[in-house]
Amino acid sequence: MTVSLEQLRRCHVAVDLGAARTRVFVKGVGLVVDEPSVAAVNTRTGALIAVGEFAEKMTGRTPDYIRVVRPISGGSVVDIDMAQRMLRHLLGEKLRRQLRRKPMLRAAACTPHDSDPLAQRATIETLVGLGARRVELVDTLIAAAVGCGLPVEQPTATMILVCGAATTQVAVLSLGAIVTAERIPVGGNAIDHAVIQYLRHQHELMLPSQSVRPLQLALHGNGLTPHGPASTEIHGRDVATGLARSVLVDTAAVRQALHTPLTAVLDGIGKVLRDCPPDLVADLVDRGIMMVGGSALLPGLDQMLRNATGMPVQIAERPDICAVLGLGAMLEGRIQPITLNPLAEAE
């Protein structure tokens, strides 16, 4: 593990600051916060108007003096002050009082693979500002693997694909550590953007980027697989006139537009497999790839990976919260490290 399990057992709270959603796990209680990482601010007074679900609904629908912000981007805190204010409101006064009673409050947080020291420092300062005396950082890849039940502490290969909103991370794990990993700057937002750009260029139609999930509109049914509906009706705003308009979109063409950002994900998987030792790659033929993250639920993405890699692909039972559940399992001591000193037992 990136951090000693003994240190993690001393922590009281686990936080997963994601670009799309923020999740908080309290030791002995469970998951207490699972809300969008969004805040709405009054620019005239600086007051916080809304956070979470309600703030996300306000996106694109606010007057000039209300600004909707996302203080977390790509798994890294970009606005420490706003992230602290958002977390305070998401936790609520009652839970904050309970945490303040702990004289030496320790927190654990997920960080993306290969995140730079500045991003790690921002995460630590965000939680220290909420009262944490010590913050332990855990790689998101390891936390997600633990959360979906992979035997990461065993000397066998496990491959995990974390599909986030801003980035996709892929790694091969063995003996509780990362053997080889790759971070790809393509996520659910890039896939949504590809659909929006296709509709804008081919049909001169603008879709609301936040209030409506364009991917779900264009790819209902079987999604990326060719067995879905042949065409889909989509409502939006005409680029030229600004009036509301509906168009009938060929879903096969939309699927083709999605292959451009997804090609980068396939290239990242190929690079990880090329850098991985042959013995571990042989293990992956049977075990395959485990998909976690909110974008893992993209219809047909798992089938596309099966066709491209020839390996079995599985989606975790609750892919969106695997990382914070994995941190929670480490906090509560449900993960035991493998014994690496067999000679001492033989004496």
Coordinates of C-alpha atoms in Angstrom, one line a residue:
M1 CA 0.0 0.0 0.0
T2 CA 1.1 3.6 -0.5
V3 CA 0.5 4.3 3.2
S4 CA 1.0 1.9 6.1
L5 CA -2.3 0.2 7.0
E6 CA -1.5 0.8 10.6
Q7 CA -1.5 4.6 10.0
L8 CA -4.8 4.4 8.1
R9 CA -6.5 2.5 10.9
R10 CA -5.8 5.5 13.1
C11 CA -7.8 7.8 10.7
H12 CA -11.4 8.7 11.5
V13 CA -12.7 10.0 8.2
A14 CA -12.0 9.2 4.5
V15 CA -12.6 11.7 1.7
D16 CA -12.8 11.2 -2.0
L17 CA -12.6 14.6 -3.7
G18 CA -13.6 13.8 -7.3
A19 CA -14.1 16.2 -10.2
A20 CA -17.7 15.1 -10.5
R21 CA -18.7 14.1 -6.9
T22 CA -17.4 14.5 -3.4
R23 CA -17.8 11.5 -1.0
V24 CA -17.1 11.3 2.7
F25 CA -16.9 8.1 4.8
V26 CA -16.9 8.2 8.6
K27 CA -15.3 5.3 10.5
G28 CA -18.0 3.3 12.2
V29 CA -20.8 5.2 10.4
G30 CA -20.3 4.6 6.7
L31 CA -20.8 6.8 3.7
V32 CA -22.3 10.1 4.9
V33 CA -21.8 12.4 1.9
D34 CA -22.2 11.6 -1.8
E35 CA -22.9 14.9 -3.6
P36 CA -21.7 16.7 -6.8
S37 CA -18.6 18.8 -6.3
V38 CA -20.4 22.1 -7.2
A39 CA -21.0 25.3 -5.3
A40 CA -23.0 28.4 -6.2
V41 CA -21.7 31.8 -5.0
N42 CA -23.2 35.3 -4.8
T43 CA -20.5 37.4 -6.4
R44 CA -21.8 40.6 -4.9
T45 CA -21.6 39.5 -1.3
G46 CA -19.3 36.4 -1.5
A47 CA -22.0 34.3 0.3
L48 CA -22.4 30.6 -0.5
I49 CA -25.9 30.1 -1.9
A50 CA -26.0 26.3 -2.6
V51 CA -23.8 23.2 -2.8
G52 CA -24.2 19.7 -4.1
E53 CA -27.2 18.6 -6.1
F54 CA -29.1 21.9 -5.9
A55 CA -26.0 23.9 -7.0
E56 CA -25.6 21.5 -10.0
K57 CA -29.2 22.1 -11.1
M58 CA -28.5 25.9 -11.1
T59 CA -25.7 25.5 -13.7
G60 CA -26.5 27.6 -16.8
R61 CA -29.7 28.9 -15.2
T62 CA -28.4 31.7 -12.9
P63 CA -28.5 35.5 -13.2
D64 CA -25.2 37.4 -13.6
Y65 CA -24.4 37.9 -9.9
I66 CA -24.6 34.1 -9.2
R67 CA -21.6 32.0 -10.2
V68 CA -21.6 28.2 -10.2
V69 CA -18.0 26.9 -9.5
R70 CA -16.3 23.5 -9.4
P71 CA -13.4 23.8 -6.9
I72 CA -12.1 20.3 -7.8
S73 CA -10.8 19.5 -11.3
G74 CA -9.3 16.2 -12.3
G75 CA -9.2 14.9 -8.8
S76 CA -7.1 17.9 -7.6
V77 CA -8.3 20.9 -5.6
V78 CA -8.0 24.1 -7.6
D79 CA -9.7 26.4 -5.1
I80 CA -8.8 25.5 -1.5
D81 CA -11.0 28.1 0.2
M82 CA -14.1 27.2 -1.9
A83 CA -13.5 23.4 -1.4
Q84 CA -13.4 23.9 2.4
R85 CA -16.6 25.9 2.3
M86 CA -18.3 23.3 0.1
L87 CA -17.2 20.5 2.4
R88 CA -18.4 22.3 5.5
H89 CA -21.9 22.6 4.1
L90 CA -22.0 19.1 2.8
L91 CA -21.0 17.6 6.1
G92 CA -23.5 19.7 8.1
E93 CA -23.3 21.2 11.5
K94 CA -24.2 18.0 13.4
L95 CA -21.5 15.8 11.8
R96 CA -18.9 18.6 12.1
R97 CA -19.6 18.8 15.9
Q98 CA -19.0 15.0 16.2
L99 CA -15.7 15.2 14.4
R100 CA -14.6 18.2 16.4
R101 CA -14.9 16.2 19.6
K102 CA -12.0 14.0 18.5
P103 CA -8.8 15.8 19.8
M104 CA -6.5 14.3 17.2
L105 CA -8.7 14.1 14.1
R106 CA -7.0 12.1 11.3
A107 CA -8.2 12.0 7.7
A108 CA -7.4 9.9 4.7
A109 CA -7.9 11.1 1.1
C110 CA -7.7 9.7 -2.4
T111 CA -5.2 11.3 -4.8
P112 CA -4.9 10.5 -8.6
H113 CA -1.9 8.4 -9.7
D114 CA 1.2 10.5 -10.3
S115 CA -0.4 13.7 -8.9
D116 CA 2.2 16.4 -8.5
P117 CA 3.2 17.6 -5.0
L118 CA 1.3 20.9 -5.4
A119 CA -2.0 19.0 -5.9
Q120 CA -1.2 16.7 -3.0
R121 CA -0.5 19.8 -0.8
A122 CA -3.8 21.4 -1.8
T123 CA -5.7 18.3 -0.8
I124 CA -3.9 18.2 2.6
E125 CA -4.6 21.9 3.2
T126 CA -8.3 21.5 2.4
L127 CA -8.7 18.8 5.0
V128 CA -6.5 20.6 7.6
G129 CA -8.7 23.6 7.2
L130 CA -11.6 21.5 8.3
G131 CA -9.9 20.4 11.5
A132 CA -7.8 17.4 10.6
R133 CA -4.5 17.3 12.5
R134 CA -3.0 14.7 10.1
V135 CA -3.9 13.7 6.5
E136 CA -2.8 10.4 4.9
L137 CA -2.9 10.2 1.1
V138 CA -3.8 7.0 -0.7
D139 CA -3.5 6.4 -4.5
T140 CA -7.0 6.3 -6.0
L141 CA -6.1 3.1 -8.0
I142 CA -5.3 1.1 -4.8
A143 CA -8.3 2.5 -2.9
A144 CA -10.7 1.6 -5.8
A145 CA -9.2 -1.9 -6.1
V146 CA -9.8 -2.6 -2.4
G147 CA -13.3 -1.1 -2.6
C148 CA -14.4 -3.4 -5.4
G149 CA -13.0 -6.5 -3.7
L150 CA -9.9 -7.2 -5.8
P151 CA -7.2 -9.3 -3.9
V152 CA -4.6 -6.5 -4.2
E153 CA -2.4 -7.9 -1.4
Q154 CA -1.9 -11.2 -3.2
P155 CA 1.1 -11.9 -5.5
T156 CA -1.1 -12.2 -8.5
A157 CA -1.9 -9.5 -11.1
T158 CA -5.1 -7.5 -11.0
M159 CA -5.9 -4.8 -13.6
I160 CA -8.2 -1.9 -12.7
L161 CA -9.6 0.9 -14.9
V162 CA -10.8 4.0 -13.0
C163 CA -13.1 5.9 -15.3
G164 CA -13.5 9.4 -13.9
A165 CA -15.1 12.6 -15.1
A166 CA -11.9 14.3 -16.1
T167 CA -9.3 11.5 -16.3
T168 CA -9.1 7.7 -16.8
Q169 CA -6.5 5.8 -14.8
V170 CA -5.4 2.2 -15.6
A171 CA -3.0 0.1 -13.5
V172 CA -1.7 -3.4 -12.9
L173 CA -1.5 -4.2 -9.1
S174 CA 0.4 -6.9 -7.3
L175 CA 1.4 -7.4 -3.6
G176 CA -0.5 -4.3 -2.6
A177 CA 1.5 -1.9 -4.8
I178 CA 1.2 -0.5 -8.4
V179 CA 3.4 -2.4 -10.8
T180 CA 2.7 -0.1 -13.8
A181 CA 0.1 2.5 -14.3
E182 CA -1.0 5.2 -16.8
R183 CA -3.1 8.3 -16.4
I184 CA -5.1 9.4 -19.5
P185 CA -6.6 12.9 -19.7
V186 CA -9.9 11.5 -21.1
G187 CA -13.0 10.9 -19.0
G188 CA -16.7 11.2 -19.0
N189 CA -16.6 14.9 -19.7
A190 CA -14.5 14.4 -22.8
I191 CA -17.0 11.8 -24.1
D192 CA -19.9 14.1 -23.4
H193 CA -18.0 16.9 -25.2
A194 CA -17.5 14.7 -28.3
V195 CA -21.3 14.2 -28.6
I196 CA -22.0 17.9 -28.1
Q197 CA -19.4 18.8 -30.8
Y198 CA -20.8 16.2 -33.2
L199 CA -24.3 17.6 -32.9
R200 CA -23.1 21.2 -33.3
H201 CA -21.0 20.5 -36.4
Q202 CA -23.3 18.0 -38.2
H203 CA -26.8 19.2 -37.2
E204 CA -26.1 22.8 -36.0
L205 CA -27.7 22.0 -32.7
M206 CA -26.5 23.1 -29.3
L207 CA -27.2 21.0 -26.2
P208 CA -27.2 22.2 -22.6
S209 CA -23.9 20.8 -21.4
Q210 CA -24.7 20.5 -17.7
S211 CA -28.5 20.3 -17.2
V212 CA -28.9 17.3 -19.6
R213 CA -26.6 14.4 -19.9
P214 CA -26.2 14.4 -23.7
L215 CA -24.7 10.9 -23.8
Q216 CA -27.8 9.4 -22.2
L217 CA -30.0 11.1 -24.7
A218 CA -28.0 10.0 -27.7
L219 CA -27.2 6.5 -26.6
H220 CA -30.1 5.0 -24.8
G221 CA -30.7 1.3 -25.4
N222 CA -27.4 -0.6 -26.0
G223 CA -25.2 2.4 -26.3
L224 CA -21.9 1.8 -28.0
T225 CA -23.0 -1.6 -29.4
P226 CA -24.5 -1.7 -32.9
H227 CA -27.7 -3.4 -31.6
G228 CA -29.2 -0.2 -30.2
P229 CA -31.9 2.0 -31.9
A230 CA -31.0 3.2 -35.4
S231 CA -32.0 6.8 -34.7
T232 CA -32.7 9.0 -31.7
E233 CA -34.6 12.3 -31.5
I234 CA -32.7 15.0 -29.6
H235 CA -34.0 18.5 -28.6
G236 CA -31.7 21.5 -28.4
R237 CA -31.2 25.1 -29.6
D238 CA -30.5 26.0 -33.2
V239 CA -27.1 27.5 -33.6
A240 CA -28.2 30.1 -36.3
T241 CA -31.6 31.1 -35.1
G242 CA -31.4 30.4 -31.3
L243 CA -34.8 28.8 -31.5
A244 CA -35.7 25.4 -30.0
R245 CA -35.4 22.6 -32.5
S246 CA -35.5 18.8 -32.6
V247 CA -33.4 16.6 -34.9
L248 CA -33.3 12.9 -35.7
V249 CA -29.8 11.7 -35.1
D250 CA -28.2 8.5 -36.5
T251 CA -26.8 6.7 -33.4
A252 CA -24.2 4.9 -35.6
A253 CA -22.7 8.2 -36.4
V254 CA -22.7 9.2 -32.7
R255 CA -21.0 6.0 -31.8
Q256 CA -18.3 6.8 -34.4
A257 CA -17.8 10.2 -32.8
L258 CA -17.2 8.6 -29.4
H259 CA -14.4 6.4 -30.7
T260 CA -12.0 9.3 -30.9
P261 CA -11.7 10.0 -27.2
L262 CA -12.0 6.3 -26.3
T263 CA -9.0 5.5 -28.6
A264 CA -6.8 7.3 -26.1
V265 CA -8.1 5.0 -23.3
L266 CA -7.3 1.9 -25.4
D267 CA -3.8 3.2 -26.1
G268 CA -3.2 3.7 -22.4
I269 CA -4.3 0.1 -21.7
G270 CA -1.9 -1.1 -24.4
K271 CA 1.0 0.9 -22.9
V272 CA 0.4 -0.5 -19.4
L273 CA 0.3 -4.1 -20.7
R274 CA 3.5 -3.5 -22.7
D275 CA 5.3 -2.2 -19.6
C276 CA 4.0 -5.1 -17.4
P277 CA 6.2 -8.2 -16.7
P278 CA 5.1 -11.2 -18.8
D279 CA 4.2 -13.3 -15.7
L280 CA 1.6 -10.8 -14.6
V281 CA 0.2 -10.3 -18.1
A282 CA -0.4 -14.1 -18.1
D283 CA -2.5 -13.8 -14.9
L284 CA -4.6 -11.1 -16.6
V285 CA -5.8 -13.5 -19.3
D286 CA -8.1 -15.2 -16.8
R287 CA -8.7 -12.3 -14.4
G288 CA -9.2 -9.6 -17.0
I289 CA -10.0 -5.9 -16.3
M290 CA -12.2 -4.5 -13.5
M291 CA -13.9 -1.2 -14.3
V292 CA -14.8 1.3 -11.6
G293 CA -15.7 5.0 -11.6
G294 CA -18.9 6.9 -12.6
S295 CA -18.0 6.7 -16.4
A296 CA -17.7 2.9 -16.2
L297 CA -21.5 2.8 -16.6
L298 CA -21.3 4.2 -20.1
P299 CA -23.4 1.7 -22.1
G300 CA -21.3 -0.6 -24.2
L301 CA -17.9 0.6 -23.0
D302 CA -17.1 -2.8 -21.4
Q303 CA -18.0 -4.6 -24.6
M304 CA -15.7 -2.3 -26.6
L305 CA -12.8 -3.1 -24.3
R306 CA -13.4 -6.8 -24.6
N307 CA -13.3 -6.6 -28.3
A308 CA -10.1 -4.4 -28.3
T309 CA -8.1 -6.4 -25.7
G310 CA -9.5 -9.9 -25.9
M311 CA -9.6 -10.1 -22.1
P312 CA -12.7 -10.5 -19.9
V313 CA -14.0 -7.1 -18.6
Q314 CA -16.1 -6.7 -15.5
I315 CA -17.9 -3.6 -14.0
A316 CA -17.8 -3.3 -10.2
E317 CA -21.1 -3.7 -8.3
R318 CA -21.1 0.0 -7.2
P319 CA -18.4 1.5 -9.5
D320 CA -19.0 5.1 -8.6
I321 CA -18.2 4.8 -4.9
C322 CA -15.5 2.0 -4.9
A323 CA -12.6 4.4 -4.0
V324 CA -14.2 5.8 -0.9
L325 CA -15.5 2.4 0.2
G326 CA -11.9 1.0 -0.2
L327 CA -10.6 3.8 2.0
G328 CA -13.3 3.0 4.5
A329 CA -12.3 -0.7 4.5
M330 CA -8.7 0.3 5.3
L331 CA -9.8 2.7 8.1
E332 CA -11.9 0.0 9.7
G333 CA -9.1 -2.7 9.5
R334 CA -10.9 -5.0 7.1
I335 CA -7.8 -5.4 4.9
Q336 CA -4.9 -7.5 6.1
P337 CA -1.5 -7.3 4.5
I338 CA 0.1 -10.5 3.3
T339 CA 3.0 -11.9 5.4
L340 CA 6.3 -11.3 3.6
N341 CA 8.6 -13.0 6.0
P342 CA 8.0 -16.8 5.7
L343 CA 11.5 -17.7 6.9
A344 CA 10.7 -16.4 10.4
E345 CA 7.7 -18.7 10.5
A346 CA 9.8 -21.8 9.5
E347 CA 12.2 -21.4 12.4

